[in-house]
PDB file of C-alpha atoms in Angstrom:
ATOM      1  CA  UNK A 568     146.281  62.489 223.207  1.00 58.00           C
ATOM      2  CA  UNK A 569     148.197  59.358 222.164  1.00 75.00           C
ATOM      3  CA  UNK A 570     148.574  58.195 218.658  1.00 78.00           C
ATOM      4  CA  UNK A 571     145.798  55.584 218.904  1.00 80.00           C
ATOM      5  CA  UNK A 572     143.221  58.031 220.000  1.00 83.00           C
ATOM      6  CA  UNK A 573     144.128  60.419 217.160  1.00 82.00           C
ATOM      7  CA  UNK A 574     143.728  57.577 214.599  1.00 83.00           C
ATOM      8  CA  UNK A 575     140.423  56.633 216.201  1.00 84.00           C
ATOM      9  CA  UNK A 576     139.237  60.255 215.982  1.00 81.00           C
ATOM     10  CA  UNK A 577     140.034  60.431 212.379  1.00 79.00           C
ATOM     11  CA  UNK A 578     138.365  57.176 211.533  1.00 81.00           C
ATOM     12  CA  UNK A 579     135.242  58.417 213.287  1.00 81.00           C
ATOM     13  CA  UNK A 580     135.296  61.667 211.417  1.00 78.00           C
ATOM     14  CA  UNK A 581     136.090  60.056 208.084  1.00 79.00           C
ATOM     15  CA  UNK A 582     133.581  61.270 205.499  1.00 74.00           C
ATOM     16  CA  UNK A 583     132.333  64.100 207.777  1.00 73.00           C
ATOM     17  CA  UNK A 584     134.976  66.739 206.959  1.00 72.00           C
ATOM     18  CA  UNK A 585     133.816  69.900 205.098  1.00 70.00           C
ATOM     19  CA  UNK A 586     135.673  69.742 201.718  1.00 73.00           C
ATOM     20  CA  UNK A 587     133.247  72.077 199.898  1.00 75.00           C
ATOM     21  CA  UNK A 588     134.671  75.250 198.356  1.00 78.00           C
ATOM     22  CA  UNK A 589     133.193  78.508 199.497  1.00 77.00           C
ATOM     23  CA  UNK A 590     130.824  80.389 197.136  1.00 79.00           C
ATOM     24  CA  UNK A 591     132.344  83.166 194.914  1.00 82.00           C
ATOM     25  CA  UNK A 592     132.696  86.457 196.710  1.00 82.00           C
ATOM     26  CA  UNK A 593     132.814  84.592 200.105  1.00 82.00           C
ATOM     27  CA  UNK A 594     135.894  86.500 201.244  1.00 84.00           C
ATOM     28  CA  UNK A 595     134.341  89.833 200.420  1.00 83.00           C
ATOM     29  CA  UNK A 596     131.078  89.029 202.173  1.00 85.00           C
ATOM     30  CA  UNK A 597     133.019  87.795 205.213  1.00 83.00           C
ATOM     31  CA  UNK A 598     135.137  91.006 205.314  1.00 82.00           C
ATOM     32  CA  UNK A 599     132.068  93.112 205.107  1.00 83.00           C
ATOM     33  CA  UNK A 600     130.356  91.258 208.039  1.00 83.00           C
ATOM     34  CA  UNK A 601     133.650  91.686 210.033  1.00 80.00           C
ATOM     35  CA  UNK A 602     133.744  95.325 209.324  1.00 79.00           C
ATOM     36  CA  UNK A 603     130.123  95.771 210.069  1.00 79.00           C
ATOM     37  CA  UNK A 604     130.612  94.052 213.515  1.00 78.00           C
ATOM     38  CA  UNK A 605     133.432  96.517 214.182  1.00 76.00           C
ATOM     39  CA  UNK A 606     131.270  99.434 213.117  1.00 72.00           C
ATOM     40  CA  UNK A 607     133.410 100.246 210.006  1.00 66.00           C
ATOM     41  CA  UNK A 608     131.373 101.474 207.199  1.00 60.00           C
ATOM     42  CA  UNK A 609     132.460 100.469 203.615  1.00 58.00           C
ATOM     43  CA  UNK A 610     131.171 101.815 200.360  1.00 57.00           C
ATOM     44  CA  UNK A 611     130.086  99.243 197.946  1.00 57.00           C
ATOM     45  CA  UNK A 612     131.482  99.642 194.551  1.00 57.00           C
ATOM     46  CA  UNK A 613     129.738  98.203 191.647  1.00 54.00           C
ATOM     47  CA  UNK A 614     132.054  96.119 189.631  1.00 59.00           C
ATOM     48  CA  UNK A 615     132.713  97.349 186.176  1.00 64.00           C
ATOM     49  CA  UNK A 616     132.738  94.190 184.036  1.00 69.00           C
ATOM     50  CA  UNK A 617     133.339  96.238 180.794  1.00 74.00           C
ATOM     51  CA  UNK A 618     137.096  96.548 181.392  1.00 77.00           C
ATOM     52  CA  UNK A 619     137.741  93.050 180.174  1.00 80.00           C
ATOM     53  CA  UNK A 620     135.848  93.487 177.034  1.00 81.00           C
ATOM     54  CA  UNK A 621     137.444  96.859 176.438  1.00 81.00           C
ATOM     55  CA  UNK A 622     140.934  95.494 176.968  1.00 83.00           C
ATOM     56  CA  UNK A 623     140.421  92.724 174.557  1.00 86.00           C
ATOM     57  CA  UNK A 624     139.042  95.089 171.995  1.00 85.00           C
ATOM     58  CA  UNK A 625     142.005  97.403 172.554  1.00 87.00           C
ATOM     59  CA  UNK A 626     144.365  94.563 172.091  1.00 89.00           C
ATOM     60  CA  UNK A 627     142.721  93.476 168.781  1.00 87.00           C
ATOM     61  CA  UNK A 628     142.778  97.059 167.624  1.00 88.00           C
ATOM     62  CA  UNK A 629     146.461  97.375 168.468  1.00 88.00           C
ATOM     63  CA  UNK A 630     147.340  94.130 166.668  1.00 87.00           C
ATOM     64  CA  UNK A 631     145.365  95.205 163.592  1.00 82.00           C
ATOM     65  CA  UNK A 632     147.171  98.610 163.611  1.00 84.00           C
ATOM     66  CA  UNK A 633     150.610  97.058 163.868  1.00 82.00           C
ATOM     67  CA  UNK A 634     149.728  94.495 161.038  1.00 78.00           C
ATOM     68  CA  UNK A 635     148.485  97.173 158.758  1.00 80.00           C
ATOM     69  CA  UNK A 636     151.618  99.217 159.502  1.00 76.00           C
ATOM     70  CA  UNK A 637     153.887  96.280 158.601  1.00 73.00           C
ATOM     71  CA  UNK A 638     151.941  95.556 155.350  1.00 75.00           C
ATOM     72  CA  UNK A 639     151.859  99.183 154.163  1.00 74.00           C
ATOM     73  CA  UNK A 640     155.481  99.914 154.607  1.00 71.00           C
ATOM     74  CA  UNK A 641     157.042 101.855 151.691  1.00 68.00           C
ATOM     75  CA  UNK A 642     158.895  99.898 149.122  1.00 63.00           C
ATOM     76  CA  UNK A 643     162.657  99.774 149.600  1.00 66.00           C
ATOM     77  CA  UNK A 644     165.125 101.654 147.384  1.00 61.00           C
ATOM     78  CA  UNK A 645     166.017  98.390 145.634  1.00 66.00           C
ATOM     79  CA  UNK A 646     162.269  97.590 145.050  1.00 65.00           C
ATOM     80  CA  UNK A 647     161.734 101.093 143.561  1.00 66.00           C
ATOM     81  CA  UNK A 648     164.812 100.752 141.232  1.00 64.00           C
ATOM     82  CA  UNK A 649     163.509  97.313 140.103  1.00 64.00           C
ATOM     83  CA  UNK A 650     160.242  98.898 139.109  1.00 66.00           C
ATOM     84  CA  UNK A 651     162.081 101.458 136.925  1.00 66.00           C
ATOM     85  CA  UNK A 652     164.609  98.982 135.446  1.00 65.00           C
ATOM     86  CA  UNK A 653     164.350  95.241 136.095  1.00 69.00           C
ATOM     87  CA  UNK A 654     167.608  94.648 134.282  1.00 70.00           C
ATOM     88  CA  UNK A 655     169.415  96.849 136.821  1.00 68.00           C
ATOM     89  CA  UNK A 656     167.952  94.853 139.646  1.00 70.00           C
ATOM     90  CA  UNK A 657     169.219  91.628 138.098  1.00 75.00           C
ATOM     91  CA  UNK A 658     172.644  93.033 137.445  1.00 76.00           C
ATOM     92  CA  UNK A 659     172.755  94.475 140.967  1.00 77.00           C
ATOM     93  CA  UNK A 660     172.186  90.939 142.437  1.00 79.00           C
ATOM     94  CA  UNK A 661     174.845  89.430 140.103  1.00 84.00           C
ATOM     95  CA  UNK A 662     177.425  92.080 140.787  1.00 83.00           C
ATOM     96  CA  UNK A 663     176.660  92.320 144.486  1.00 84.00           C
ATOM     97  CA  UNK A 664     177.249  88.484 144.994  1.00 87.00           C
ATOM     98  CA  UNK A 665     180.399  88.665 142.903  1.00 87.00           C
ATOM     99  CA  UNK A 666     181.739  91.575 145.021  1.00 87.00           C
ATOM    100  CA  UNK A 667     180.737  89.802 148.243  1.00 89.00           C
ATOM    101  CA  UNK A 668     182.591  86.721 147.200  1.00 90.00           C
ATOM    102  CA  UNK A 669     185.735  88.700 146.337  1.00 89.00           C
ATOM    103  CA  UNK A 670     185.567  90.624 149.546  1.00 87.00           C
ATOM    104  CA  UNK A 671     185.470  87.395 151.559  1.00 89.00           C
ATOM    105  CA  UNK A 672     188.498  86.098 149.562  1.00 88.00           C
ATOM    106  CA  UNK A 673     190.206  89.304 150.173  1.00 84.00           C
ATOM    107  CA  UNK A 674     189.679  89.141 153.826  1.00 86.00           C
ATOM    108  CA  UNK A 675     190.828  85.572 154.024  1.00 86.00           C
ATOM    109  CA  UNK A 676     194.215  86.708 152.543  1.00 82.00           C
ATOM    110  CA  UNK A 677     194.755  89.098 155.479  1.00 82.00           C
ATOM    111  CA  UNK A 678     198.159  89.117 156.968  1.00 82.00           C
ATOM    112  CA  UNK A 679     200.004  91.788 159.045  1.00 82.00           C
ATOM    113  CA  UNK A 680     201.724  92.941 155.933  1.00 80.00           C
ATOM    114  CA  UNK A 681     198.559  93.303 153.852  1.00 82.00           C
ATOM    115  CA  UNK A 682     196.206  94.440 156.524  1.00 86.00           C
ATOM    116  CA  UNK A 683     196.579  98.139 155.778  1.00 89.00           C
ATOM    117  CA  UNK A 684     195.984  97.517 152.021  1.00 88.00           C
ATOM    118  CA  UNK A 685     192.887  95.454 152.754  1.00 87.00           C
ATOM    119  CA  UNK A 686     191.532  98.161 155.145  1.00 90.00           C
ATOM    120  CA  UNK A 687     192.133 100.829 152.529  1.00 92.00           C
ATOM    121  CA  UNK A 688     190.405  98.793 149.897  1.00 90.00           C
ATOM    122  CA  UNK A 689     187.382  98.164 152.161  1.00 90.00           C
ATOM    123  CA  UNK A 690     187.220 101.927 152.730  1.00 92.00           C
ATOM    124  CA  UNK A 691     187.238 102.633 149.051  1.00 93.00           C
ATOM    125  CA  UNK A 692     184.528  99.971 148.502  1.00 91.00           C
ATOM    126  CA  UNK A 693     182.398 101.690 151.083  1.00 93.00           C
ATOM    127  CA  UNK A 694     182.708 105.028 149.284  1.00 93.00           C
ATOM    128  CA  UNK A 695     181.805 103.478 145.973  1.00 91.00           C
ATOM    129  CA  UNK A 696     178.744 101.878 147.658  1.00 91.00           C
ATOM    130  CA  UNK A 697     177.669 105.299 148.937  1.00 93.00           C
ATOM    131  CA  UNK A 698     178.155 106.710 145.340  1.00 92.00           C
ATOM    132  CA  UNK A 699     175.961 103.830 144.135  1.00 87.00           C
ATOM    133  CA  UNK A 700     173.285 104.679 146.552  1.00 86.00           C
ATOM    134  CA  UNK A 701     173.313 108.343 145.495  1.00 89.00           C
ATOM    135  CA  UNK A 702     172.942 107.169 141.837  1.00 85.00           C
ATOM    136  CA  UNK A 703     169.962 105.180 142.824  1.00 80.00           C
ATOM    137  CA  UNK A 704     168.353 108.168 144.536  1.00 83.00           C
ATOM    138  CA  UNK A 705     169.047 110.203 141.538  1.00 84.00           C
ATOM    139  CA  UNK A 706     167.437 107.592 139.280  1.00 78.00           C
ATOM    140  CA  UNK A 707     164.400 107.600 141.466  1.00 78.00           C
ATOM    141  CA  UNK A 708     164.186 111.398 141.315  1.00 80.00           C
ATOM    142  CA  UNK A 709     163.861 111.120 137.598  1.00 77.00           C
ATOM    143  CA  UNK A 710     167.224 111.888 136.376  1.00 69.00           C
ATOM    144  CA  UNK A 711     168.538 110.893 133.002  1.00 73.00           C
ATOM    145  CA  UNK A 712     167.988 107.114 133.369  1.00 74.00           C
ATOM    146  CA  UNK A 713     170.333 105.895 130.580  1.00 81.00           C
ATOM    147  CA  UNK A 714     173.266 107.898 131.935  1.00 85.00           C
ATOM    148  CA  UNK A 715     172.512 107.012 135.562  1.00 81.00           C
ATOM    149  CA  UNK A 716     172.172 103.201 134.698  1.00 81.00           C
ATOM    150  CA  UNK A 717     175.529 103.332 132.854  1.00 85.00           C
ATOM    151  CA  UNK A 718     177.024 104.997 135.835  1.00 87.00           C
ATOM    152  CA  UNK A 719     175.618 102.346 138.183  1.00 84.00           C
ATOM    153  CA  UNK A 720     177.129  99.474 136.072  1.00 86.00           C
ATOM    154  CA  UNK A 721     180.347 101.307 135.788  1.00 91.00           C
ATOM    155  CA  UNK A 722     180.414 101.676 139.653  1.00 91.00           C
ATOM    156  CA  UNK A 723     180.061  97.906 140.028  1.00 89.00           C
ATOM    157  CA  UNK A 724     182.784  97.324 137.487  1.00 91.00           C
ATOM    158  CA  UNK A 725     185.045  99.778 139.347  1.00 92.00           C
ATOM    159  CA  UNK A 726     184.579  97.858 142.486  1.00 91.00           C
ATOM    160  CA  UNK A 727     185.281  94.475 140.899  1.00 90.00           C
ATOM    161  CA  UNK A 728     188.425  95.921 139.259  1.00 92.00           C
ATOM    162  CA  UNK A 729     189.609  97.397 142.532  1.00 91.00           C
ATOM    163  CA  UNK A 730     189.202  94.082 144.337  1.00 90.00           C
ATOM    164  CA  UNK A 731     190.983  92.250 141.502  1.00 92.00           C
ATOM    165  CA  UNK A 732     193.888  94.721 141.524  1.00 93.00           C
ATOM    166  CA  UNK A 733     194.298  94.335 145.278  1.00 90.00           C
ATOM    167  CA  UNK A 734     194.172  90.525 145.052  1.00 90.00           C
ATOM    168  CA  UNK A 735     196.865  90.663 142.412  1.00 91.00           C
ATOM    169  CA  UNK A 736     198.995  92.993 144.648  1.00 89.00           C
ATOM    170  CA  UNK A 737     198.502  90.559 147.560  1.00 86.00           C
ATOM    171  CA  UNK A 738     199.641  87.631 145.426  1.00 87.00           C
ATOM    172  CA  UNK A 739     202.765  89.524 144.359  1.00 86.00           C
ATOM    173  CA  UNK A 740     203.515  90.217 148.082  1.00 81.00           C
ATOM    174  CA  UNK A 741     203.024  86.455 148.920  1.00 80.00           C
ATOM    175  CA  UNK A 742     205.302  85.465 146.052  1.00 80.00           C
ATOM    176  CA  UNK A 743     208.106  87.959 147.050  1.00 75.00           C
ATOM    177  CA  UNK A 744     208.112  86.760 150.687  1.00 64.00           C
ATOM    178  CA  UNK A 745     209.872  83.326 150.110  1.00 60.00           C
ATOM    179  CA  UNK A 746     212.913  85.051 148.534  1.00 59.00           C
ATOM    180  CA  UNK A 747     215.609  86.618 150.714  1.00 50.00           C
ATOM    181  CA  UNK A 748     216.600  90.150 149.900  1.00 54.00           C
ATOM    182  CA  UNK A 749     220.338  89.118 150.365  1.00 55.00           C
ATOM    183  CA  UNK A 750     220.111  86.841 147.308  1.00 57.00           C
ATOM    184  CA  UNK A 751     219.001  89.513 144.838  1.00 55.00           C
ATOM    185  CA  UNK A 752     221.618  91.487 143.002  1.00 56.00           C
ATOM    186  CA  UNK A 753     221.057  94.636 141.142  1.00 56.00           C
TER     187      UNK A 753
END
């Protein structure tokens, strides 16, 4: 066939093409007829339409369980301490922010000569933080609240004093660096 005859054929068939979609389940019916013509016997299974409903219900139940689990989580240690003594909670926020600022300042002063001192200080601060957490646990267990609250505040003050002492030592080291040892006489 040449190109003109193909164009003519398509013009004649225009509007006569079957563009309709087959009915739902067409492929299954076709396969059943094909198998029947070959003598193959297939067992019809009744579709279980409940699986979609059950999967949606299970999803909703799972989401509800997760939501309830997130809403009913036990209060944190800080929240429990705040219930016992709101003043401690406020003091803790103040001291913690002050200590955090000083630690950042300390780490910004890090040089090869002061790195060991800074690492030791951070280790000591970590130990003091662990002691503070033990004090919080003791407070929650019903220990002597006045004594424990005093110890908690002393812990914060000790950390601040430690940081200040180390910052002073670093300043002394920085001030000694510009001088030559040869110029000093004893």
